[in-house]
mmCIF file of C-alpha atoms in Angstrom:
data_model
loop_
_atom_site.group_PDB
_atom_site.id
_atom_site.type_symbol
_atom_site.label_atom_id
_atom_site.label_comp_id
_atom_site.label_asym_id
_atom_site.label_seq_id
_atom_site.Cartn_x
_atom_site.Cartn_y
_atom_site.Cartn_z
ATOM 1 C CA MET A 138 114.083 77.404 98.688
ATOM 2 C CA VAL A 139 115.475 80.389 96.714
ATOM 3 C CA GLU A 140 118.793 81.702 97.465
ATOM 4 C CA LYS A 141 119.157 85.422 98.541
ATOM 5 C CA HIS A 142 121.569 87.678 97.357
ATOM 6 C CA PRO A 143 122.991 91.086 98.542
ATOM 7 C CA PHE A 144 120.861 94.241 97.800
ATOM 8 C CA ASP A 145 122.727 97.561 97.557
ATOM 9 C CA ILE A 146 120.029 99.697 99.465
ATOM 10 C CA GLY A 147 122.120 102.811 99.081
ATOM 11 C CA ALA A 148 122.467 102.582 95.331
ATOM 12 C CA TYR A 149 118.821 101.945 95.210
ATOM 13 C CA GLU A 150 117.972 104.744 97.558
ATOM 14 C CA LYS A 151 120.103 106.969 95.133
ATOM 15 C CA ARG A 152 118.055 105.822 91.951
ATOM 16 C CA VAL A 153 114.681 106.498 93.388
ATOM 17 C CA LYS A 154 115.404 109.698 94.984
ATOM 18 C CA GLU A 155 117.586 111.353 91.957
ATOM 19 C CA GLY A 156 116.508 109.135 88.955
ATOM 20 C CA PRO A 157 113.667 109.132 86.606
ATOM 21 C CA CYS A 158 110.344 107.780 88.007
ATOM 22 C CA PHE A 159 110.887 103.698 87.372
ATOM 23 C CA LEU A 160 107.139 103.285 86.851
ATOM 24 C CA CYS A 161 106.727 106.062 84.301
ATOM 25 C CA GLU A 162 109.830 104.302 82.598
ATOM 26 C CA LEU A 163 107.991 100.966 82.724
ATOM 27 C CA VAL A 164 104.996 102.443 81.177
ATOM 28 C CA ALA A 165 107.266 103.979 78.309
ATOM 29 C CA GLY A 166 108.780 100.657 77.913
ATOM 30 C CA THR A 167 112.223 101.662 78.751
ATOM 31 C CA ASN A 168 112.627 99.873 82.024
ATOM 32 C CA PRO A 169 111.788 96.184 81.536
ATOM 33 C CA HIS A 170 110.043 94.059 84.074
ATOM 34 C CA HIS A 171 108.015 90.936 83.971
ATOM 35 C CA VAL A 172 104.578 92.104 83.223
ATOM 36 C CA ILE A 173 101.762 90.038 84.301
ATOM 37 C CA TYR A 174 98.855 92.331 83.055
ATOM 38 C CA GLU A 175 97.981 95.733 81.882
ATOM 39 C CA ASP A 176 95.297 97.687 80.663
ATOM 40 C CA GLN A 177 94.636 101.321 80.003
ATOM 41 C CA SER A 178 94.672 102.445 83.456
ATOM 42 C CA ALA A 179 96.991 100.014 85.152
ATOM 43 C CA MET A 180 99.953 97.714 85.094
ATOM 44 C CA VAL A 181 100.693 94.666 87.066
ATOM 45 C CA PHE A 182 104.390 93.068 87.218
ATOM 46 C CA LEU A 183 106.809 91.256 89.433
ATOM 47 C CA ASN A 184 109.078 93.056 91.836
ATOM 48 C CA LYS A 185 112.732 93.042 90.264
ATOM 49 C CA TYR A 186 114.093 93.041 93.974
ATOM 50 C CA PRO A 187 111.798 90.624 95.570
ATOM 51 C CA SER A 188 112.253 89.301 99.397
ATOM 52 C CA LEU A 189 109.336 86.922 98.893
ATOM 53 C CA TYR A 190 108.646 84.506 96.212
ATOM 54 C CA GLY A 191 105.778 86.073 93.915
ATOM 55 C CA TYR A 192 106.019 89.497 95.270
ATOM 56 C CA THR A 193 103.979 91.680 92.834
ATOM 57 C CA LEU A 194 103.388 95.323 92.276
ATOM 58 C CA VAL A 195 100.340 97.051 90.717
ATOM 59 C CA ALA A 196 100.339 100.749 89.619
ATOM 60 C CA PRO A 197 98.330 103.140 87.650
ATOM 61 C CA ARG A 198 99.672 103.985 84.272
ATOM 62 C CA GLU A 199 99.292 107.592 84.810
ATOM 63 C CA HIS A 200 101.779 109.336 87.202
ATOM 64 C CA ARG A 201 99.897 109.852 90.391
ATOM 65 C CA GLU A 202 101.480 110.241 94.065
ATOM 66 C CA GLN A 203 98.493 109.923 96.561
ATOM 67 C CA ALA A 204 97.112 106.544 97.213
ATOM 68 C CA THR A 205 93.808 108.084 97.676
ATOM 69 C CA GLY A 206 93.854 111.861 97.072
ATOM 70 C CA ASP A 207 94.873 111.508 93.269
ATOM 71 C CA PHE A 208 91.908 109.069 92.485
ATOM 72 C CA THR A 209 88.310 109.765 91.954
ATOM 73 C CA LEU A 210 86.350 106.971 94.171
ATOM 74 C CA GLU A 211 85.568 105.230 91.052
ATOM 75 C CA GLU A 212 89.025 105.226 89.814
ATOM 76 C CA TYR A 213 90.269 104.118 93.446
ATOM 77 C CA LEU A 214 87.797 101.221 93.553
ATOM 78 C CA GLN A 215 88.515 100.060 89.937
ATOM 79 C CA LEU A 216 92.410 99.635 91.072
ATOM 80 C CA GLN A 217 91.396 97.874 94.329
ATOM 81 C CA GLN A 218 89.282 95.390 92.233
ATOM 82 C CA LEU A 219 92.195 94.756 90.055
ATOM 83 C CA ILE A 220 94.555 94.315 93.283
ATOM 84 C CA TYR A 221 91.894 91.847 94.677
ATOM 85 C CA GLN A 222 92.025 89.766 91.588
ATOM 86 C CA VAL A 223 95.847 89.658 91.224
ATOM 87 C CA ALA A 224 95.927 88.831 94.992
ATOM 88 C CA GLU A 225 93.728 86.056 94.484
ATOM 89 C CA ALA A 226 95.818 84.798 91.440
ATOM 90 C CA ILE A 227 99.009 84.898 93.533
ATOM 91 C CA ARG A 228 97.297 82.731 96.097
ATOM 92 C CA ARG A 229 96.387 80.309 93.589
ATOM 93 C CA VAL A 230 100.028 80.143 92.349
ATOM 94 C CA VAL A 231 102.319 80.597 95.388
ATOM 95 C CA PRO A 232 101.828 78.862 98.597
ATOM 96 C CA THR A 233 100.708 81.516 100.821
ATOM 97 C CA GLU A 234 100.114 81.851 104.672
ATOM 98 C CA ARG A 235 99.333 85.527 104.389
ATOM 99 C CA LEU A 236 99.132 88.153 101.512
ATOM 100 C CA TYR A 237 100.455 91.431 102.456
ATOM 101 C CA ILE A 238 99.035 94.355 100.596
ATOM 102 C CA GLN A 239 100.190 97.877 100.993
ATOM 103 C CA THR A 240 101.160 101.006 99.395
ATOM 104 C CA LEU A 241 104.580 102.244 99.882
ATOM 105 C CA GLY A 242 106.827 105.043 98.323
ATOM 106 C CA SER A 243 107.569 108.443 99.654
ATOM 107 C CA GLN A 244 107.408 112.163 98.351
ATOM 108 C CA GLN A 245 111.194 111.626 98.567
ATOM 109 C CA GLY A 246 111.557 108.922 96.348
ATOM 110 C CA ASN A 247 109.328 106.268 94.551
ATOM 111 C CA ARG A 248 106.574 109.122 94.337
ATOM 112 C CA HIS A 249 104.462 107.256 91.744
ATOM 113 C CA VAL A 250 101.980 105.248 93.838
ATOM 114 C CA HIS A 251 101.936 101.572 93.629
ATOM 115 C CA TRP A 252 100.817 98.797 95.731
ATOM 116 C CA HIS A 253 102.692 95.818 96.968
ATOM 117 C CA LEU A 254 101.406 92.455 97.024
ATOM 118 C CA ALA A 255 103.674 90.126 98.908
ATOM 119 C CA PRO A 256 102.952 86.451 99.592
ATOM 120 C CA LEU A 257 104.311 85.205 102.872
ATOM 121 C CA PRO A 258 105.119 81.396 102.410
ATOM 122 C CA PRO A 259 103.600 79.102 105.172
ATOM 123 C CA GLY A 260 106.002 78.188 108.014
ATOM 124 C CA VAL A 261 107.942 81.569 108.379
ATOM 125 C CA PRO A 262 108.734 82.076 112.241
ATOM 126 C CA TYR A 263 106.740 84.865 113.477
ATOM 127 C CA GLU A 264 109.668 87.225 114.121
ATOM 128 C CA LEU A 265 110.533 87.057 110.476
ATOM 129 C CA GLN A 266 107.013 87.907 109.228
ATOM 130 C CA GLN A 267 105.289 91.273 108.611
ATOM 131 C CA THR A 268 107.906 93.912 108.008
ATOM 132 C CA ALA A 269 110.846 91.643 108.624
ATOM 133 C CA ALA A 270 109.760 89.349 105.603
ATOM 134 C CA LEU A 271 109.620 92.509 103.413
ATOM 135 C CA ASP A 272 113.064 93.866 104.494
ATOM 136 C CA SER A 273 115.463 93.919 101.558
ATOM 137 C CA SER A 274 118.446 94.917 103.626
ATOM 138 C CA LYS A 275 118.610 91.332 104.388
ATOM 139 C CA GLY A 276 118.939 90.562 100.408
ATOM 140 C CA VAL A 277 116.592 89.879 97.847
ATOM 141 C CA LEU A 278 115.899 86.461 96.256
ATOM 142 C CA ALA A 279 117.970 85.362 93.256
ATOM 143 C CA ILE A 280 115.137 84.144 90.966
ATOM 144 C CA PRO A 281 116.377 83.289 87.432
ATOM 145 C CA ASP A 282 114.716 85.439 84.691
ATOM 146 C CA GLU A 283 113.263 82.190 83.074
ATOM 147 C CA GLU A 284 111.450 81.374 86.476
ATOM 148 C CA MET A 285 110.310 84.889 86.884
ATOM 149 C CA ALA A 286 109.000 84.670 83.284
ATOM 150 C CA SER A 287 107.218 81.589 84.271
ATOM 151 C CA LEU A 288 105.964 82.946 87.394
ATOM 152 C CA ALA A 289 104.365 85.938 85.539
ATOM 153 C CA ARG A 290 102.688 83.505 83.012
ATOM 154 C CA SER A 291 101.097 81.395 85.899
ATOM 155 C CA ILE A 292 99.865 84.369 87.656
ATOM 156 C CA ARG A 293 98.386 85.761 84.668
ATOM 157 C CA GLN A 294 96.706 82.388 83.626
ATOM 158 C CA ALA A 295 95.125 82.261 87.207
ATOM 159 C CA MET A 296 93.955 85.835 86.732
ATOM 160 C CA GLU A 297 92.307 84.747 83.684
ATOM 161 C CA GLN A 298 90.503 81.995 85.294
ATOM 162 C CA LEU A 299 89.273 84.265 87.846
ATOM 163 C CA SER A 300 88.248 86.942 85.192
ATOM 164 C CA PRO A 301 84.579 86.791 83.800
ATOM 165 C CA SER A 302 85.758 88.143 80.570
ATOM 166 C CA PRO A 303 89.160 87.518 78.693
ATOM 167 C CA LEU A 304 92.166 89.705 79.422
ATOM 168 C CA PRO A 305 93.745 91.549 76.936
ATOM 169 C CA PRO A 306 97.476 90.360 76.167
ATOM 170 C CA PRO A 307 100.238 92.070 78.066
ATOM 171 C CA SER A 308 102.432 94.165 75.450
ATOM 172 C CA ASN A 309 105.857 93.041 76.453
#
């Protein structure tokens, strides 16, 4: 069981409302995360503030704000195919009772659209599942950096096993 440590919701909210786009910074290489996979159109990386072990984000490289409206059907389906592949890789690596997939964000903060893939571990009582499992106000997991790096590698390896063609290496 990974310990949780407090998460400053107020500071986070201020940063996402007033600061630069964290995803555009990630794409530019100025906001380091544990990148699992990237290609010319998308990035896959571990959540810096996970409420669940294996919590991963998928985002288009280009700044887009609407989950459907800013994509052609072909672009959207390509992203959903990647999300499926990442989800299946997570399920192979992390014990998962249910994998939550959703897009969050707001026009008021975290505008760059991204998808959250959060694996609920087996045995979590029902009242602590669903939105309660994603609630960072109760703290976030304190996962050591080396373990995050290892988890990112493991998910990537699982993606490679699922992929019909070799994946390009991450640039980080």
